[in-house]
Amino acid sequence: MRIHQYKNKSLLVSFIFFIFLGSAFSENEYSGAANRRTALRCLETASNYIFDKNWEAAKSQACFGIAYDDSVSDLWYVYAVAENALGKTKAAVLLLIEKAINCDSWSNYNRDNARLLYADILCDTGRMSEALAVLDSQPFLYSSDSELIRIKALYRLKDSASVSKARNKIDGARRIYSSDVRFPLVFFKNENPSDENPVVKRLASFFVSQLDFYSQKEADISELEIYSALFAQSEEKIRILKSFNAKEFRNPLYAQEAFKENLIGWKEAADYIFSFADKKIDFELFRNFILLLSDENSIEYVKKYLEAFSGEFSFDIDGDGIENLTALFSRGRPMEISFDQNQDGEPEWTVSCDFGIPVSGYSSRFKMNFQWGGFPFLHCAEFFKDGMPVEKFNFAPESLSWSPVQIEKDSAVSEKYGIDFFVPVLKADEVAFNISDFLDAASGFEVLLSSGEKIHFMLLNGNLHQALYYTVNGALYAQAVFENNVPVLRSADFDNDGIFETTEFYGIDSDKKMKFHSMEDERQIVKNLFGLPFENAEFYLKMIQVDRNRDTVPDFTEEYLENGGKISSWDTDDDGNWDLRYVAYSDGITEESMFYTVPGHSLVTVRFENGVPVKVSNGDENLFVFKDSDSDFYWLLGNASFDAGKYSALAKKSKSALDKKNVQGGSMLVAENEEQSVMCIRIGSFDFGILIENENGN
């Protein structure tokens, strides 16, 4: 729930992915030891499936074993390996491998295999320092796999000391793991061919010279070959490019480098590049190539392609060699843009465009849908919880400018080709925003409750000034008024008869002493007003008034006092003055019930202590109290010798009449005979009776 708090306008912005695997067998049926044995049998079967690369079967067996015993780390590891092989997101695999690591209860698999997978995912999702810590913790991991992950992590840290360490490790790995093509490839992908660093030049020369050796060890070294060509010199570079093409390998880098070396013409190179761009291509590579062209015919050819471009560009925003921003184009303009900041396969946000202009989007970080009314001004923003909408902000036109991305013209491409060519550019603050800014700009926001009810809050200059409350069926049943974000009053139709009979009045407990309501009551009050409970609110319910006959005169009023005290009043004749009243004092012991007699209109006050009447006064006269022997009905009389037992039937008759009236507070006359009647009074949970001599009696 997001609301202003009155003094500082601070907001409530507290609106995990949890995997649950239920067992088909209860713990009562099988002991823990038996479950463990079954889980280990599942592990053995899953391991065999892993060996056969039957990933779906391995996953199924792992899940089955986890249902019996979810403390076996190996099962979570096998589950993670299978999901990784099936192409699930790194975010999903990371949850599983973390579970395996944290359980730390291993059976067959060496936990170091899990540490390697864990470190590799950490490295690929931007947590390089954590990846290094996992590998370097005891027992220290040293293998070709662990060294490769260390090198990737060091390169991606980007500081000079880390890059120097990465180069030293590659220098060592080329000797120890001489046939492992992953080390020269990671070197080429992270170094610059124009770098004059002597270590870089020496390693590059060595790896290029070893291409024939690597080709004998690996059947497909196409990626290594094309990256080697970037670092090779003159004739050697041409030889590698020709070899790459002769083997019918394909990579967009080939077109760029072959064109530079005059091995292919501009049209062949352009068509080669475009065949990749029609699906997906790195934008920097694409841009570098088309900026190489200068022939008049090539300019016109590429211009037409750009104007009608329908493909996808990828961007490596942080320069770690992994794409994290993608843009799908249609008719030469961005159509959908997606940003995956930590490269875990679950984008932080996605934006949809209409011919290059953003119109709507979704942020997984904030669980928020948003729409623009005219980019970059927001029209509305809707927040979700557990997949269900819970809150929606509506904004006045041009009141809030916000977007995680800009659509900007690429000046170099646009100038060269004489067109306006737009690409997405990530904003420096990415998706950062302040809910306070939302409230300041919003004309209102809606809270959607799990029950299906809805609350629509209207804002003025960022402050709450009115709220409308709707039932599941969309019927308005209450409305509230606010001043300086503090509720002043709320009128409600609680009996669904179309009449707003109840009005609630609120006050401020500025000292926060919680004198007026218990914490439980406070939570309920806030929930009634804002849809969700919230502690430490500074306001409290101070009074309720009920007017059922719409004559503007309250039939019932209840005022709340400090420390649990309250005053309840009933106006039974609609004259604006109370006729019956109940007072609960803050000591928690003393209560008083008051009413006026008929006839005579004298005030009777009944004082209770611990629920027992101890004193009754009628003006200056004290009355006696007699409890009916069969019910909670009290006779109030001036005669000390009254025989309550004699009037038990009359007490029952009087109580029944009050029950039929079905009110909390009320009075009525019940005739016993021509000589006597009873004035029956109900005040809260207490029923009273006063014998009245009729005027025509003897």
XYZ file of C-alpha atoms in Angstrom:
698
model
C 0.000 0.000 0.000
C 1.302 3.428 -0.833
C -0.091 6.417 1.059
C 1.166 9.692 2.372
C 1.873 10.019 6.023
C 0.660 13.372 7.072
C 3.726 15.138 8.422
C 6.524 14.268 6.027
C 4.554 12.736 3.133
C 6.591 9.561 3.470
C 5.110 6.570 1.659
C 4.315 2.958 2.180
C 6.049 1.136 -0.652
C 6.042 -2.359 0.759
C 3.951 -4.081 -1.743
C 10.146 -14.105 -3.476
C 10.073 -16.347 -5.776
C 9.284 -19.556 -3.763
C 9.475 -23.059 -5.223
C 7.163 -25.563 -3.594
C 7.290 -29.245 -4.367
C 4.510 -31.186 -2.659
C 4.871 -34.838 -1.769
C 2.203 -37.343 -2.678
C 3.128 -39.310 0.420
C 2.555 -38.090 3.953
C 5.135 -38.236 6.682
C 2.773 -40.469 8.590
C 3.083 -43.128 5.901
C 6.868 -43.230 5.667
C 9.617 -42.581 8.146
C 12.339 -40.030 7.469
C 14.877 -42.787 6.816
C 12.642 -44.465 4.260
C 12.052 -41.165 2.499
C 15.795 -40.603 2.387
C 16.390 -43.992 0.777
C 13.735 -43.325 -1.833
C 15.219 -39.897 -2.576
C 18.681 -41.450 -3.075
C 17.252 -44.031 -5.464
C 15.748 -41.169 -7.454
C 19.166 -39.480 -7.409
C 20.819 -42.571 -8.875
C 18.261 -42.747 -11.686
C 18.516 -38.987 -12.348
C 22.324 -39.253 -12.501
C 22.082 -41.913 -15.184
C 19.779 -39.692 -17.201
C 22.255 -36.821 -16.855
C 25.011 -39.083 -18.249
C 22.760 -39.892 -21.225
C 21.859 -36.190 -21.612
C 18.183 -37.010 -21.157
C 17.539 -33.708 -19.430
C 13.762 -33.900 -19.064
C 13.905 -37.355 -17.467
C 16.733 -36.223 -15.162
C 14.697 -33.215 -14.078
C 11.608 -35.360 -13.446
C 13.524 -37.834 -11.280
C 15.251 -35.040 -9.349
C 11.900 -33.392 -8.568
C 10.461 -36.737 -7.527
C 13.383 -37.295 -5.144
C 13.069 -33.763 -3.726
C 9.425 -34.481 -2.926
C 10.634 -37.264 -0.602
C 13.627 -35.456 0.904
C 14.448 -31.896 -0.067
C 17.636 -31.780 2.022
C 19.722 -33.801 -0.484
C 22.015 -31.285 -2.188
C 22.753 -33.634 -5.088
C 19.101 -33.646 -6.163
C 19.004 -29.848 -6.356
C 22.296 -29.901 -8.275
C 20.969 -32.432 -10.818
C 17.789 -30.353 -11.095
C 19.892 -27.241 -11.789
C 22.084 -29.011 -14.382
C 19.023 -30.324 -16.214
C 17.285 -26.937 -16.238
C 20.487 -25.260 -17.430
C 20.799 -27.750 -20.284
C 17.129 -27.219 -21.176
C 17.804 -23.520 -21.653
C 16.009 -22.186 -18.598
C 16.963 -18.697 -17.461
C 20.040 -18.165 -15.324
C 17.724 -16.666 -12.702
C 15.796 -19.948 -12.453
C 18.950 -22.096 -12.412
C 20.563 -19.829 -9.823
C 17.758 -20.472 -7.335
C 18.254 -24.216 -7.666
C 22.041 -24.219 -7.410
C 21.902 -21.909 -4.395
C 19.524 -24.374 -2.764
C 22.040 -27.173 -3.396
C 24.908 -25.123 -1.936
C 22.912 -24.022 1.119
C 21.609 -27.516 1.948
C 25.246 -28.723 2.069
C 24.226 -32.378 2.370
C 25.987 -34.285 -0.406
C 25.716 -37.944 -1.351
C 27.224 -38.915 -4.703
C 28.094 -35.726 -6.519
C 31.110 -33.710 -5.503
C 29.912 -30.346 -4.261
C 32.757 -28.739 -6.218
C 30.835 -29.357 -9.446
C 27.988 -27.348 -7.947
C 30.398 -24.600 -6.916
C 31.650 -24.375 -10.507
C 28.140 -24.006 -11.907
C 27.283 -21.520 -9.175
C 30.389 -19.409 -9.825
C 29.831 -19.463 -13.585
C 26.280 -18.141 -13.242
C 27.403 -15.507 -10.740
C 30.056 -14.379 -13.205
C 27.616 -14.184 -16.121
C 25.076 -12.222 -14.071
C 27.480 -9.462 -13.054
C 28.508 -10.768 -9.623
C 32.169 -11.308 -10.493
C 33.645 -10.741 -7.045
C 31.230 -13.276 -5.545
C 32.161 -15.775 -8.256
C 35.837 -15.430 -7.396
C 35.062 -15.834 -3.684
C 33.172 -19.098 -4.385
C 36.092 -20.510 -6.376
C 38.773 -19.374 -3.932
C 37.045 -20.555 -0.759
C 38.200 -23.792 0.846
C 38.682 -26.250 -0.636
C 40.321 -24.110 -3.325
C 39.165 -25.112 -6.823
C 41.837 -25.505 -9.491
C 40.919 -26.940 -12.876
C 40.494 -25.801 -16.442
C 36.864 -24.926 -15.698
C 37.613 -22.936 -12.551
C 40.509 -21.090 -14.235
C 38.301 -20.174 -17.173
C 35.631 -18.728 -14.847
C 38.314 -16.809 -12.932
C 39.644 -15.326 -16.174
C 36.172 -14.242 -17.309
C 35.465 -12.688 -13.922
C 38.790 -10.819 -13.863
C 38.282 -9.429 -17.358
C 34.767 -8.281 -16.494
C 35.954 -6.450 -13.380
C 37.732 -4.184 -15.893
C 40.245 -2.551 -13.543
C 43.872 -2.700 -14.698
C 44.999 -5.020 -11.888
C 42.248 -7.552 -12.625
C 42.878 -7.465 -16.385
C 46.598 -8.002 -15.750
C 45.786 -11.048 -13.573
C 43.519 -12.412 -16.313
C 46.333 -12.170 -18.862
C 48.771 -13.911 -16.508
C 46.284 -16.737 -15.938
C 45.798 -17.142 -19.688
C 49.567 -17.246 -20.116
C 49.716 -20.081 -17.594
C 46.650 -21.900 -18.907
C 48.012 -22.056 -22.485
C 50.820 -24.235 -21.149
C 48.864 -26.375 -18.698
C 45.723 -26.768 -20.827
C 47.355 -26.449 -24.220
C 44.538 -28.062 -26.215
C 41.661 -26.246 -24.500
C 40.383 -23.780 -27.129
C 38.300 -21.896 -24.569
C 41.338 -19.992 -23.278
C 42.428 -18.431 -26.585
C 38.774 -17.650 -27.350
C 38.153 -15.840 -24.058
C 41.407 -13.946 -24.664
C 40.360 -12.792 -28.154
C 36.875 -11.793 -26.996
C 38.170 -9.601 -24.189
C 41.186 -7.961 -25.814
C 41.497 -5.229 -28.427
C 43.413 -6.070 -31.656
C 44.922 -2.584 -31.661
C 46.258 -2.855 -28.098
C 50.040 -2.334 -28.103
C 50.544 -4.015 -24.732
C 53.469 -6.433 -25.241
C 51.747 -9.236 -23.274
C 48.641 -8.919 -25.461
C 50.683 -8.897 -28.666
C 52.732 -11.926 -27.559
C 49.695 -14.001 -26.532
C 47.764 -13.026 -29.658
C 50.678 -14.062 -31.888
C 50.984 -17.387 -30.081
C 47.276 -18.262 -30.259
C 47.071 -17.337 -33.964
C 50.039 -19.560 -34.671
C 48.315 -22.473 -32.917
C 45.129 -22.486 -35.032
C 46.128 -25.571 -37.000
C 46.913 -27.369 -33.735
C 43.528 -26.409 -32.263
C 41.725 -27.595 -35.411
C 43.166 -31.054 -34.828
C 41.766 -31.097 -31.287
C 38.308 -29.632 -31.944
C 35.979 -30.359 -34.850
C 34.468 -26.868 -34.875
C 36.699 -23.901 -34.102
C 34.792 -21.473 -36.315
C 34.370 -18.863 -33.590
C 38.012 -19.122 -32.603
C 39.089 -18.749 -36.256
C 37.101 -15.594 -36.939
C 38.283 -13.933 -33.720
C 41.865 -14.961 -34.525
C 41.529 -13.161 -37.848
C 40.974 -9.893 -35.975
C 44.403 -10.248 -34.351
C 46.289 -11.793 -37.293
C 48.580 -9.797 -39.565
C 48.413 -9.332 -43.380
C 48.804 -12.654 -45.233
C 48.002 -14.690 -42.122
C 44.739 -12.824 -41.675
C 43.745 -13.383 -45.310
C 44.610 -17.090 -45.036
C 42.397 -17.466 -41.942
C 39.493 -15.632 -43.567
C 39.706 -17.772 -46.699
C 39.896 -20.924 -44.601
C 36.879 -19.817 -42.568
C 34.814 -19.213 -45.696
C 35.975 -22.402 -47.413
C 34.717 -24.429 -44.471
C 31.307 -22.730 -44.947
C 31.449 -21.266 -41.448
C 29.330 -18.157 -40.921
C 29.800 -15.176 -38.641
C 28.984 -11.487 -39.283
C 32.573 -10.611 -38.390
C 33.659 -12.397 -41.552
C 31.809 -9.935 -43.810
C 33.344 -6.980 -41.998
C 36.919 -8.288 -42.122
C 36.676 -9.828 -45.615
C 35.379 -6.516 -46.977
C 38.285 -4.659 -45.347
C 40.724 -7.054 -47.024
C 38.973 -6.781 -50.430
C 38.093 -10.456 -50.418
C 34.435 -9.644 -51.114
C 32.601 -6.648 -52.544
C 30.338 -4.253 -50.680
C 27.068 -5.871 -51.851
C 28.137 -9.371 -50.889
C 29.336 -8.082 -47.547
C 26.120 -6.103 -46.977
C 23.888 -9.049 -47.873
C 25.980 -11.255 -45.583
C 25.547 -8.824 -42.675
C 21.858 -8.283 -43.416
C 21.168 -12.035 -43.271
C 22.195 -11.899 -39.619
C 20.488 -8.564 -38.890
C 17.166 -9.948 -40.153
C 17.305 -12.265 -37.128
C 19.633 -10.681 -34.543
C 22.980 -8.924 -34.707
C 25.168 -6.897 -32.364
C 24.407 -3.260 -33.157
C 27.979 -2.060 -32.725
C 29.229 -4.611 -35.269
C 26.403 -3.685 -37.677
C 27.031 0.021 -37.251
C 30.786 -0.288 -37.711
C 30.269 -2.168 -40.966
C 27.777 0.202 -42.600
C 29.947 3.181 -41.635
C 32.783 1.575 -43.624
C 30.841 1.855 -46.876
C 31.399 4.833 -49.163
C 30.346 3.784 -52.660
C 27.316 5.742 -53.836
C 25.463 2.587 -54.808
C 26.207 0.972 -51.436
C 24.886 4.058 -49.625
C 21.588 3.888 -51.499
C 21.368 0.114 -50.999
C 21.872 0.314 -47.224
C 19.587 3.337 -46.930
C 16.648 1.383 -48.367
C 17.444 -1.506 -46.052
C 17.500 0.752 -42.981
C 14.221 2.434 -43.896
C 12.464 -0.933 -44.040
C 14.564 -2.737 -41.422
C 12.707 -5.504 -39.597
C 15.156 -7.409 -37.463
C 16.721 -7.265 -34.022
C 19.709 -5.429 -32.586
C 21.490 -6.467 -29.411
C 23.542 -4.133 -27.223
C 26.238 -4.915 -24.664
C 25.704 -1.972 -22.335
C 28.361 -2.877 -19.740
C 30.933 -4.274 -22.182
C 31.262 -7.715 -20.618
C 30.615 -9.568 -23.866
C 27.007 -10.508 -22.964
C 24.032 -8.697 -24.456
C 21.679 -7.028 -22.000
C 19.627 -4.679 -24.184
C 17.731 -5.856 -27.250
C 15.570 -3.948 -29.710
C 13.190 -5.544 -32.170
C 12.636 -3.301 -35.217
C 9.757 -3.016 -37.671
C 9.717 -0.707 -40.709
C 12.966 0.898 -39.632
C 11.795 1.833 -36.136
C 12.057 0.160 -32.713
C 9.008 -2.002 -31.979
C 9.965 -3.685 -28.685
C 12.874 -2.968 -26.358
C 13.992 -5.205 -23.511
C 16.649 -4.644 -20.851
C 18.165 -7.463 -18.788
C 20.549 -5.630 -16.498
C 22.139 -8.621 -14.778
C 21.832 -10.885 -17.837
C 19.978 -13.586 -15.911
C 17.362 -14.177 -18.605
C 14.620 -12.238 -16.839
C 14.446 -8.656 -18.180
C 14.161 -5.800 -15.708
C 11.808 -4.040 -18.104
C 10.260 -4.322 -21.542
C 8.905 -1.418 -23.623
C 6.521 -1.632 -26.584
C 6.638 1.060 -29.278
C 4.377 2.345 -32.019
C 6.629 3.149 -34.991
C 9.525 3.970 -32.673
C 7.546 5.847 -30.020
C 7.225 4.068 -26.639
C 3.590 3.545 -25.668
C 3.636 0.960 -22.867
C 5.918 -1.258 -20.822
C 6.435 -3.608 -17.905
C 9.008 -3.495 -15.111
C 9.675 -6.824 -13.386
C 11.769 -5.077 -10.744
C 8.823 -3.023 -9.520
C 6.108 -5.429 -10.771
C 4.652 -2.503 -12.695
C 2.838 -1.990 -15.990
C 3.046 1.542 -17.356
C 1.584 3.482 -20.260
C 2.538 6.788 -21.794
C -0.083 9.326 -22.798
C 2.446 11.058 -25.051
C 6.037 9.922 -24.578
C 7.779 10.583 -22.221
C 4.774 11.630 -20.098
C 3.116 8.786 -18.208
C -0.605 8.190 -18.497
C -0.888 5.464 -15.847
C 1.145 2.924 -13.859
C -0.250 -0.310 -12.435
C 1.490 -2.349 -9.741
C 1.146 -6.105 -9.262
C 1.530 -8.562 -6.408
C 1.508 -12.334 -6.941
C 0.492 -11.702 -10.522
C -2.606 -9.692 -9.546
C -3.013 -5.912 -9.915
C -3.081 -4.169 -6.535
C -2.547 -0.491 -7.296
C -2.963 1.823 -10.246
C -1.827 5.449 -10.617
C -3.472 7.794 -13.106
C -1.646 10.951 -14.210
C -2.791 14.249 -15.579
C -1.496 15.007 -19.114
C 2.168 16.080 -19.204
C 2.450 15.958 -15.419
C 5.136 13.267 -15.034
C 7.992 12.688 -17.464
C 9.532 9.261 -16.844
C 11.025 6.491 -18.959
C 13.757 3.867 -18.504
C 14.890 4.408 -22.112
C 15.238 7.160 -24.677
C 14.783 6.794 -28.429
C 17.603 8.817 -29.962
C 18.848 9.415 -33.474
C 22.188 7.816 -34.292
C 23.901 10.918 -35.642
C 26.682 9.146 -37.575
C 24.372 6.697 -39.355
C 21.666 9.313 -39.958
C 24.114 11.806 -41.434
C 25.879 9.274 -43.637
C 22.667 7.826 -45.069
C 20.514 10.964 -45.078
C 17.740 9.470 -42.954
C 16.552 9.689 -39.361
C 17.675 6.374 -37.889
C 16.652 5.917 -34.256
C 17.999 3.473 -31.674
C 17.211 2.919 -27.978
C 19.564 4.504 -25.466
C 19.489 3.422 -21.838
C 18.960 6.322 -19.454
C 21.677 6.908 -16.903
C 19.293 6.328 -14.001
C 17.770 3.299 -15.828
C 14.395 2.598 -14.174
C 14.863 4.594 -10.979
C 11.827 6.533 -9.861
C 10.366 7.918 -6.692
C 6.849 6.987 -5.598
C 6.613 10.455 -4.104
C 7.008 11.842 -7.640
C 4.212 9.527 -8.756
C 1.916 10.864 -6.054
C 2.816 14.488 -6.741
C 1.940 14.065 -10.413
C -0.983 11.655 -10.110
C -4.582 12.761 -10.366
C -5.502 9.631 -8.433
C -4.672 6.018 -7.784
C -6.623 2.836 -7.262
C -6.081 0.035 -4.767
C -7.441 -3.335 -5.863
C -8.052 -5.690 -2.952
C -7.768 -9.471 -3.017
C -11.475 -9.636 -2.199
C -12.237 -7.922 -5.502
C -13.185 -4.620 -3.890
C -11.554 -1.416 -5.136
C -10.623 1.921 -3.582
C -10.140 4.945 -5.819
C -8.090 7.750 -4.234
C -8.228 11.225 -5.740
C -5.231 13.511 -5.357
C -4.777 17.244 -5.506
C -1.216 18.585 -5.767
C 0.086 15.234 -4.573
C -2.170 15.108 -1.521
C -5.124 12.847 -0.790
C -8.417 14.698 -0.762
C -11.060 12.047 -1.464
C -11.494 8.271 -1.666
C -14.292 6.204 -3.192
C -14.902 2.597 -2.128
C -16.470 0.040 -4.474
C -17.824 -3.465 -3.939
C -16.870 -6.495 -6.031
C -19.819 -5.665 -8.280
C -18.629 -2.103 -8.775
C -21.214 -0.450 -6.510
C -20.101 2.583 -4.522
C -20.524 1.823 -0.813
C -18.378 4.445 0.936
C -16.566 7.729 0.383
C -13.941 9.491 2.492
C -12.656 13.051 2.752
C -9.016 13.878 3.565
C -7.223 17.037 4.645
C -3.420 17.135 4.421
C -3.482 13.367 3.750
C -5.319 12.741 7.027
C -8.803 11.164 6.916
C -11.402 13.571 8.264
C -14.584 11.580 7.750
C -15.969 8.640 5.802
C -19.613 7.956 4.994
C -20.654 4.399 4.236
C -23.605 2.211 3.289
C -22.984 -0.917 5.331
C -26.429 -2.475 4.922
C -26.433 -2.137 1.100
C -29.756 -0.301 0.950
C -28.388 2.623 -1.070
C -28.346 4.983 1.921
C -25.003 6.218 3.316
C -26.240 5.861 6.855
C -22.898 5.686 8.707
C -20.399 8.506 9.073
C -16.975 7.916 10.632
C -14.974 10.840 12.020
C -11.203 10.670 12.502
C -8.670 12.480 14.658
C -4.883 12.598 15.001
C -2.996 10.887 17.810
C -0.052 13.261 17.419
C 1.757 11.903 20.491
C 1.419 8.346 19.151
C 0.525 7.125 22.635
C -2.029 4.649 21.275
C -4.533 5.793 23.873
C -7.590 5.541 21.674
C -7.434 2.101 20.096
C -5.485 -1.096 20.414
C -2.921 -1.991 17.745
C -5.359 -4.536 16.331
C -8.073 -1.896 16.102
C -5.655 0.511 14.438
C -4.706 -2.040 11.781
C -8.377 -2.640 11.036
C -9.118 1.084 10.809
C -6.261 1.613 8.349
C -7.348 -1.434 6.372
C -10.880 -0.038 6.124
C -9.553 3.274 4.822
C -6.642 2.201 2.627
C -7.288 -1.442 1.846
C -4.301 -2.897 3.681
C -3.259 -2.834 7.351
C -0.448 -0.497 8.332
C 1.064 0.054 11.758
C 2.051 3.341 13.404
C -0.628 5.462 11.751
C -1.115 8.759 13.538
C -4.865 8.918 13.153
C -7.677 7.154 14.959
C -11.434 6.727 14.727
C -12.902 9.222 17.151
C -16.638 9.043 16.448
C -19.328 7.200 14.466
C -22.779 8.528 13.638
C -25.654 6.547 12.083
C -28.666 8.155 10.378
C -30.927 5.464 8.923
C -33.993 7.576 8.049
C -32.068 10.278 6.117
C -33.439 13.165 8.171
C -29.870 14.479 8.805
C -30.328 13.797 12.535
C -28.097 10.950 13.793
C -30.044 8.074 15.330
C -26.907 6.712 16.968
C -23.573 8.271 17.929
C -20.523 6.589 19.403
C -17.531 8.625 20.558
C -14.200 6.983 21.413
C -12.200 8.201 24.388
C -8.664 7.569 25.575
C -7.656 4.191 26.984
C -10.661 2.316 25.659
C -13.373 4.620 26.918
C -16.419 5.399 24.792
C -19.788 7.131 24.821
C -22.708 5.593 22.915
C -25.861 7.690 22.449
C -29.282 6.996 20.888
C -31.796 9.589 19.726
C -35.085 7.699 19.537
C -37.418 10.636 18.797
C -35.311 12.448 16.146
C -35.202 15.719 18.087
C -31.407 15.991 17.895
C -30.903 15.161 21.564
C -29.944 11.817 22.980
C -32.555 9.770 24.832
C -30.380 6.851 25.893
C -26.665 6.819 26.585
C -23.990 4.344 27.563
C -20.580 5.411 28.905
C -17.585 3.096 29.337
C -14.917 4.822 31.403
C -11.214 4.454 30.656
C -10.532 2.652 33.948
C -12.008 -0.485 32.393
C -14.202 -1.041 35.457
C -16.868 1.627 35.542
C -19.834 1.923 33.161
C -22.973 4.032 33.160
C -26.280 3.653 31.361
C -28.558 6.721 31.178
C -32.090 7.266 29.884
C -35.112 9.510 30.364
C -38.306 8.201 31.933
C -41.716 8.329 30.312
C -43.733 10.067 31.524
C -41.886 12.708 33.508
C -38.707 12.890 31.399
C -36.420 12.571 34.377
C -32.872 11.282 33.909
C -32.097 7.825 35.263
C -28.440 6.862 35.636
C -27.346 3.281 36.292
C -23.765 2.872 37.435
C -21.970 -0.450 36.908
C -18.723 -1.763 38.292
C -17.255 -4.890 36.691
C -20.563 -5.454 34.921
C -22.700 -5.303 38.064
C -25.087 -2.368 38.774
C -24.056 -0.718 42.032
C -26.011 2.535 42.010
C -29.158 3.878 40.327
C -30.295 7.486 40.583
C -33.396 9.198 39.262
C -32.563 12.848 39.628
C -31.869 13.255 43.350
C -33.584 9.983 44.235
C -31.733 6.701 44.487
C -33.477 3.644 43.091
C -33.158 -0.004 43.955
C -31.997 -2.614 41.432
C -33.568 -6.053 41.225
C -32.234 -8.623 38.764
C -34.721 -10.989 37.208
C -34.034 -14.537 38.384
C -34.273 -16.055 34.892
C -32.598 -13.447 32.644
C -30.274 -10.427 32.421
C -33.143 -8.030 33.010
C -32.939 -5.380 35.726
C -35.905 -3.784 37.501
C -35.329 -0.204 38.664
C -37.714 0.768 41.484
C -38.048 3.028 44.469
C -39.551 0.213 46.562
C -36.979 -1.811 48.474
C -39.458 -4.629 49.100
C -40.103 -5.364 45.400
C -40.601 -9.084 44.663
C -38.761 -9.653 41.369
C -39.863 -13.271 41.211
C -43.485 -12.197 41.016
C -42.726 -10.240 37.845
C -40.535 -12.827 36.075
C -43.109 -13.405 33.327
C -43.370 -9.671 32.746
C -39.564 -9.413 32.534
C -39.540 -12.184 29.924
C -42.296 -10.424 27.986
C -40.421 -7.131 28.106
C -37.145 -8.688 26.993
C -38.889 -10.435 24.106
C -40.384 -7.124 22.963
C -36.931 -5.531 22.948
C -35.517 -8.445 20.993
C -38.160 -8.014 18.324
C -37.286 -4.365 17.987
C -33.723 -5.498 17.186
C -31.851 -2.383 18.275
C -28.800 -1.691 20.404
C -30.448 1.230 22.070
C -34.140 1.885 22.417
C -37.132 2.104 24.713
C -40.768 1.102 24.560
C -43.859 0.625 26.708
C -45.154 -2.872 27.369
C -48.630 -3.104 28.907
C -49.089 -5.617 31.717
C -52.740 -4.793 32.424
C -55.022 -1.769 32.683
C -53.337 -0.666 35.876
C -49.642 -1.181 35.054
C -47.192 -0.923 32.146
C -43.461 -1.386 31.843
C -41.038 1.097 30.336
C -38.461 -1.229 28.734
C -35.024 0.159 27.958
C -32.153 -1.492 26.077
C -28.760 0.178 26.226
C -26.073 -1.930 24.645
C -26.075 -5.298 26.401
C -28.234 -4.162 29.323
C -32.029 -4.363 29.566
C -33.963 -2.362 32.166
C -37.567 -2.095 33.236
C -39.521 0.514 35.245
C -43.074 -0.191 36.402
C -45.486 2.602 35.512
C -48.904 3.087 37.044
C -51.395 3.871 34.273
C -53.462 7.035 34.653
C -56.749 5.110 34.577
C -55.570 2.646 37.189
C -56.941 2.574 40.728
